[in-house]
PDB file of C-alpha atoms in Angstrom:
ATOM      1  CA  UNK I  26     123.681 179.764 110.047  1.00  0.00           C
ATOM      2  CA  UNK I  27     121.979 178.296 106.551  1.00  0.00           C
ATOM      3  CA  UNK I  28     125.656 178.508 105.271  1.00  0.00           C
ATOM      4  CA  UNK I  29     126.412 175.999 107.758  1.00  0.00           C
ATOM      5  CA  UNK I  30     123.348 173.608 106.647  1.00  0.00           C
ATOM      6  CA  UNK I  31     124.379 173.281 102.606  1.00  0.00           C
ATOM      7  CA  UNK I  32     126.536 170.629 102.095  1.00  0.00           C
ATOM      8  CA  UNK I  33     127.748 170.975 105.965  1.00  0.00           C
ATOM      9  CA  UNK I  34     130.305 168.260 107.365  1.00  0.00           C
ATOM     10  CA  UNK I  35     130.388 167.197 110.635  1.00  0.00           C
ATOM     11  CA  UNK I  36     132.911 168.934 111.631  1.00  0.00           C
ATOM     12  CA  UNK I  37     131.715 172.706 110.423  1.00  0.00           C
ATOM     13  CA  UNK I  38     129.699 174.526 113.184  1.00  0.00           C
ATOM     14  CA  UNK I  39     132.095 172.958 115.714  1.00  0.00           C
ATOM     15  CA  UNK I  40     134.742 174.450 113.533  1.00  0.00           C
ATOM     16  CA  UNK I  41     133.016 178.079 113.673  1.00  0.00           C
ATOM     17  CA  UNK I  42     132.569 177.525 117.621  1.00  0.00           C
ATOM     18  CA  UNK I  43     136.184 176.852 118.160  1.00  0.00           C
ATOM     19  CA  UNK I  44     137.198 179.598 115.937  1.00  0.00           C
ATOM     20  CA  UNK I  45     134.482 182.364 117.726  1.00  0.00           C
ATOM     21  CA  UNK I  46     135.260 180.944 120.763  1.00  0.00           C
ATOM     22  CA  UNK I  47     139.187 180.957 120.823  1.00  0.00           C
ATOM     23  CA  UNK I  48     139.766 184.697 119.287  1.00  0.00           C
ATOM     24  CA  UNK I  49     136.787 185.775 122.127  1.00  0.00           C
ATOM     25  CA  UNK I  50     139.667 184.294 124.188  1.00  0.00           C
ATOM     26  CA  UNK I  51     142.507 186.144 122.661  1.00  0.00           C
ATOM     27  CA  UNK I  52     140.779 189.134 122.381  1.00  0.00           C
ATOM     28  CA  UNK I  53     139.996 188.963 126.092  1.00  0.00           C
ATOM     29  CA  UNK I  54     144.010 187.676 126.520  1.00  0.00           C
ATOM     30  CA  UNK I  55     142.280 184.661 128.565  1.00  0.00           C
ATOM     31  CA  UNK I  56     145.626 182.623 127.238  1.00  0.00           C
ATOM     32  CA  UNK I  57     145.197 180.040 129.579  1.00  0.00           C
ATOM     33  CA  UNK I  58     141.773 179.190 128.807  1.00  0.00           C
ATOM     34  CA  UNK I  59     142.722 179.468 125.081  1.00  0.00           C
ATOM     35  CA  UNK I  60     145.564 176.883 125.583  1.00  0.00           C
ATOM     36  CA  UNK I  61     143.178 174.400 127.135  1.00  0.00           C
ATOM     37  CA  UNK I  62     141.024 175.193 124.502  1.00  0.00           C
ATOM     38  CA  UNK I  63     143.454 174.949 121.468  1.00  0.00           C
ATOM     39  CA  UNK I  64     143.996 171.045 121.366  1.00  0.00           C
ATOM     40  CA  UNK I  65     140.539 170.637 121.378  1.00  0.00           C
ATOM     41  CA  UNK I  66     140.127 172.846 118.258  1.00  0.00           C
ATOM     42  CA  UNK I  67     143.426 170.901 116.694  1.00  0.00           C
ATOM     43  CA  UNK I  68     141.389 167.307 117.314  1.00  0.00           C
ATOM     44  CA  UNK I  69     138.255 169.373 115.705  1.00  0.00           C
ATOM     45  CA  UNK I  70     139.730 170.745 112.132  1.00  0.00           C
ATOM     46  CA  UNK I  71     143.930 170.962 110.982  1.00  0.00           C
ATOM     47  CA  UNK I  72     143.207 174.819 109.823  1.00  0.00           C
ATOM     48  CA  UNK I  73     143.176 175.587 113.613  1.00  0.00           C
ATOM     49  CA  UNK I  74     146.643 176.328 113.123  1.00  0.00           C
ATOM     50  CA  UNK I  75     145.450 179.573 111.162  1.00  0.00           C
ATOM     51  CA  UNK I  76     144.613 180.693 114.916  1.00  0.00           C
ATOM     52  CA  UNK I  77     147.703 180.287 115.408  1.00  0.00           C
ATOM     53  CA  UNK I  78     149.380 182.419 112.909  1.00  0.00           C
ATOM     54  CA  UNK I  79     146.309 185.035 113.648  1.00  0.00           C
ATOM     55  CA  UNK I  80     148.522 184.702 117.414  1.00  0.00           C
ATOM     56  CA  UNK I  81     151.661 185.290 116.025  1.00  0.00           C
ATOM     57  CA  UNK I  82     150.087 188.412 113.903  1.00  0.00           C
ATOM     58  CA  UNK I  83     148.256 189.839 116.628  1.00  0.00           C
ATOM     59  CA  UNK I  84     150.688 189.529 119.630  1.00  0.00           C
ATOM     60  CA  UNK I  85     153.541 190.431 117.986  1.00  0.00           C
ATOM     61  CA  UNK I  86     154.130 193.803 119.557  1.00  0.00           C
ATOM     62  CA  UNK I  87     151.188 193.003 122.492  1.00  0.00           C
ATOM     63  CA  UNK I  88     153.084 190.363 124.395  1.00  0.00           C
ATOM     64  CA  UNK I  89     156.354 189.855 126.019  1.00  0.00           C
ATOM     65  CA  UNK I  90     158.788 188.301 123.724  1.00  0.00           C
ATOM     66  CA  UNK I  91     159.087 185.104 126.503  1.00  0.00           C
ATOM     67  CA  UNK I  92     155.464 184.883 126.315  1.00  0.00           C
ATOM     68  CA  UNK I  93     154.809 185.366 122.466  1.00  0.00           C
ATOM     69  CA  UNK I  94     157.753 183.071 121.762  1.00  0.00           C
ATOM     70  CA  UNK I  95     156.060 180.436 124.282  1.00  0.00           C
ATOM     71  CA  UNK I  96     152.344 180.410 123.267  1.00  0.00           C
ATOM     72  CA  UNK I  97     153.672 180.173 119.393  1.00  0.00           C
ATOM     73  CA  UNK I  98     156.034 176.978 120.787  1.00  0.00           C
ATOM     74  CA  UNK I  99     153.110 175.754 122.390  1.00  0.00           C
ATOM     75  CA  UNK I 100     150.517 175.816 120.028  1.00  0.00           C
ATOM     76  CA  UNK I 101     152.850 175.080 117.186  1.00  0.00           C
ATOM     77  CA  UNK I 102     154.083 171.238 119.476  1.00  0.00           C
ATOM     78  CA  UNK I 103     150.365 170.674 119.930  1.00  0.00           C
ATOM     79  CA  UNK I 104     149.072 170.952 116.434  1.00  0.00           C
ATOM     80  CA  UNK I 105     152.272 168.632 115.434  1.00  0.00           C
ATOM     81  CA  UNK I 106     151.832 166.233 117.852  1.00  0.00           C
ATOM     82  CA  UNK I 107     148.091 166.073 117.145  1.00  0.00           C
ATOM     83  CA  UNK I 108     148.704 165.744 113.790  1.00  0.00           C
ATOM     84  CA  UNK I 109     150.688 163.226 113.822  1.00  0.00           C
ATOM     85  CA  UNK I 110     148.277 160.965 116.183  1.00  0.00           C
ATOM     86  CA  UNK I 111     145.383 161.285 113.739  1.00  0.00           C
ATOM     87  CA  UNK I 112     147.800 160.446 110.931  1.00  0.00           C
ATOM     88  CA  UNK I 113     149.330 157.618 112.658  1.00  0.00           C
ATOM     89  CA  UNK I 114     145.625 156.608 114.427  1.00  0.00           C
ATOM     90  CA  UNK I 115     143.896 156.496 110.592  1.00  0.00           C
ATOM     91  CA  UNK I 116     147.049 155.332 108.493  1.00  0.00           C
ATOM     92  CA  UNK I 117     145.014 152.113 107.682  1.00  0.00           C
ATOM     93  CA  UNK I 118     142.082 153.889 106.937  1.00  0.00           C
ATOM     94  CA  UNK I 119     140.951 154.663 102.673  1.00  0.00           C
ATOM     95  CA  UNK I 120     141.533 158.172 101.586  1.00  0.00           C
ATOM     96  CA  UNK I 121     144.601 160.586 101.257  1.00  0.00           C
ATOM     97  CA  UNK I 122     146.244 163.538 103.798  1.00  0.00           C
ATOM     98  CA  UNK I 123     144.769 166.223 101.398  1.00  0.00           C
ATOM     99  CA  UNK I 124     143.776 166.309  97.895  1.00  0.00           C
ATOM    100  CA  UNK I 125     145.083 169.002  95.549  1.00  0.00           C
ATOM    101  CA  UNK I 126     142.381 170.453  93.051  1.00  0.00           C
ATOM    102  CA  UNK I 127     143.048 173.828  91.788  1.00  0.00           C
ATOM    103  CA  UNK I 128     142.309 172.652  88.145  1.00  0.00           C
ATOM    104  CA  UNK I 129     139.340 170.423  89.066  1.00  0.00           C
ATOM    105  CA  UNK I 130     138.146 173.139  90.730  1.00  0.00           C
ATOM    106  CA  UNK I 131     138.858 175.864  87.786  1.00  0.00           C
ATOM    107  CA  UNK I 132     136.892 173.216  85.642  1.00  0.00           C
ATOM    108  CA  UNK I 133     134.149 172.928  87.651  1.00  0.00           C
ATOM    109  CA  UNK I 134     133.720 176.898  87.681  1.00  0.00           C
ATOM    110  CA  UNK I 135     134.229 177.039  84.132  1.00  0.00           C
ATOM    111  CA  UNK I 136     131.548 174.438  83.302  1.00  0.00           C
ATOM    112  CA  UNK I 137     128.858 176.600  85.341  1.00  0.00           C
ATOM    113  CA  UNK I 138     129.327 179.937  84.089  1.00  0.00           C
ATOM    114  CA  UNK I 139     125.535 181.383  85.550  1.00  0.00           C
ATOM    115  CA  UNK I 140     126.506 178.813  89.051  1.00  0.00           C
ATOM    116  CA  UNK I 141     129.976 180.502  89.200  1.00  0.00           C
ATOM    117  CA  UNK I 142     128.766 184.408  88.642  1.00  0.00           C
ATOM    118  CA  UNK I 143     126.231 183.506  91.433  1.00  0.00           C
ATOM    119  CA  UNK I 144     129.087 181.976  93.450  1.00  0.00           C
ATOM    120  CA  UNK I 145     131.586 185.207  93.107  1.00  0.00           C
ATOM    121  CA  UNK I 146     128.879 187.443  93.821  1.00  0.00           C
ATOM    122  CA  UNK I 147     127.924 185.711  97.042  1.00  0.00           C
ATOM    123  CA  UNK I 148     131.373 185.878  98.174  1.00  0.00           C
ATOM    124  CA  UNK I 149     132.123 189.961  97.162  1.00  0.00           C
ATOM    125  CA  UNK I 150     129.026 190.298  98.768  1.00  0.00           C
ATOM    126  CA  UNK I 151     130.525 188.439 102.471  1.00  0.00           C
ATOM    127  CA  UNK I 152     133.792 190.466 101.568  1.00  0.00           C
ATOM    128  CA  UNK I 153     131.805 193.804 101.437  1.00  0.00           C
ATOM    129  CA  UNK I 154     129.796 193.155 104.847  1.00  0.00           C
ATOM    130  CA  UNK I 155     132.969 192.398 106.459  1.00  0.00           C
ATOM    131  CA  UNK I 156     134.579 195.422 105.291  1.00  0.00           C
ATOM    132  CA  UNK I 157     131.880 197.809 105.482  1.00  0.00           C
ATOM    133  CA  UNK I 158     133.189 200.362 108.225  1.00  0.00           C
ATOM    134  CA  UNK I 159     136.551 198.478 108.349  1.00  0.00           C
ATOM    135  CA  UNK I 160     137.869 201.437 110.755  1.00  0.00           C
ATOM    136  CA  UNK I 161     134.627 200.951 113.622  1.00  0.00           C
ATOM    137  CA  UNK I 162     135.753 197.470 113.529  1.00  0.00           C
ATOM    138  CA  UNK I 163     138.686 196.325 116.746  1.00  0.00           C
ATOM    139  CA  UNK I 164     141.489 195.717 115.847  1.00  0.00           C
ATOM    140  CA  UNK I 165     141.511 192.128 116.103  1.00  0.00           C
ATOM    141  CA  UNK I 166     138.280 191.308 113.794  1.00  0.00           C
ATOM    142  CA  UNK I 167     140.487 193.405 111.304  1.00  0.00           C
ATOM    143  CA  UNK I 168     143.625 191.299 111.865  1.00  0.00           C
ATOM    144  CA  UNK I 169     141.433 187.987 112.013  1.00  0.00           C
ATOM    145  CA  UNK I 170     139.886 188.913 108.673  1.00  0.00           C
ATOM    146  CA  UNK I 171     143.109 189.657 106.875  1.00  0.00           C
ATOM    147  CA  UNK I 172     144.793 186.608 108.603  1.00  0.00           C
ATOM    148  CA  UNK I 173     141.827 184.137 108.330  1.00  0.00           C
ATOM    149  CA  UNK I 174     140.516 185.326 104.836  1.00  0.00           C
ATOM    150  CA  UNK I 175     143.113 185.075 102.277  1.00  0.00           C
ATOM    151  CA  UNK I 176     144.789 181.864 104.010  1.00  0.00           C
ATOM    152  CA  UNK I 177     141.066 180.023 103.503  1.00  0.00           C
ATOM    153  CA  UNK I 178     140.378 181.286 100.287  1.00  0.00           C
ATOM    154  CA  UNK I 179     143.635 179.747  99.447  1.00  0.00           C
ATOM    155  CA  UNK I 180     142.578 176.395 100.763  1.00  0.00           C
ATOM    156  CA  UNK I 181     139.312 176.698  99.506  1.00  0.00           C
ATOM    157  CA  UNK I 182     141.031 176.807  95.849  1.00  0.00           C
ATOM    158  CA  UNK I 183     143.489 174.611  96.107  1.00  0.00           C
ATOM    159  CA  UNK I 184     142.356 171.796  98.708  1.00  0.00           C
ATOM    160  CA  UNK I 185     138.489 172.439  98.647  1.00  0.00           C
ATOM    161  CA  UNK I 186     135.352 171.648  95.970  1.00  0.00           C
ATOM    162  CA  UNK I 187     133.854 174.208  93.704  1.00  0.00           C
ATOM    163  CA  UNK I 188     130.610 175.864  95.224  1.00  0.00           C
ATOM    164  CA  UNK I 189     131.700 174.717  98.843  1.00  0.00           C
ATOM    165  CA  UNK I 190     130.345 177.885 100.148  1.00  0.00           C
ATOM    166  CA  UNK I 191     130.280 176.379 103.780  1.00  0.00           C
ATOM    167  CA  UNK I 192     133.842 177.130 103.641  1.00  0.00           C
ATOM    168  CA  UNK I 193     133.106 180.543 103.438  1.00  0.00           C
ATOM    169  CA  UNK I 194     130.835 180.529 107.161  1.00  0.00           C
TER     170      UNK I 194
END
């Protein structure tokens, strides 16, 4: 929870809610509850559409092919339409859709060698508790974790700020 507290947005522990919330619900196969659930989480945060790639991942072989093909359609119109309110809702507003940083970012890191070694090590050290007896672990904190991790990592370097550890919780 202090990851949530340094340098937190509005927008974060929500964010963690809706995530814990919504794979408790797909781990449970509560799909309908989920699907209320989802545009609520779109509104919330745009990387809500990771769940839905964890979905696609997950179900692949665990759902009929109607079904699989339907709750992908269904989150995938939902996100889009969302989307597309908020962008058309705050067009007149100041800012930009996303800002690209990887080499900002690589700068920043570079600049604080000590803040940067203290940075990596906090992360290898989240890696290793996650992975520590990967096998005891269900299947679907394994598939969340390979989904989830790599695809926010990737955000985190190219959208995010350097030392933005709440991106990590």
């Amino acid at each position: 929870m202090v990851l949530f507290f340094i340098d937190c947005k509005i927008y974060d522990l929500t964010t963690a809610l809706f995530f814990a919330v919504s794979l408790g619900l797909l781990a449970r196969q509560k799909f309908g509850t989920y699907y209320v659930l989802f545009p609520l989480a779109c509104f919330n945060r745009e990387t809500t559409i990771l769940l839905t790639i964890f979905f696609m991942i997950y179900y692949l072989k665990g759902l009929q092919q109607r079904d699989w093909i339907a709750g992908i359609v269904y989150q995938g119109l939902v996100f889009i339409l969302i989307r597309l309110l908020l962008m058309v809702r705050f067009a007149r507003n100041g800012g930009t859709s996303f800002l690209f940083r990887p080499v900002e970012n690589l700068a920043e890191h570079a600049a604080s060698p000590w803040g940067s070694l203290l940075f990596l090590a906090g992360v290898l050290i989240t890696i290793w508790l996650c992975a520590r007896h990967w096998h005891a672990k269900p299947l679907l904190l394994r598939t969340a974790f390979l989904v989830l991790a790599p695809a926010l990592m990737a955000l985190y370097l190219l959208f995010g700020w350097a030392f933005e550890i709440r991106v990590f919780a």
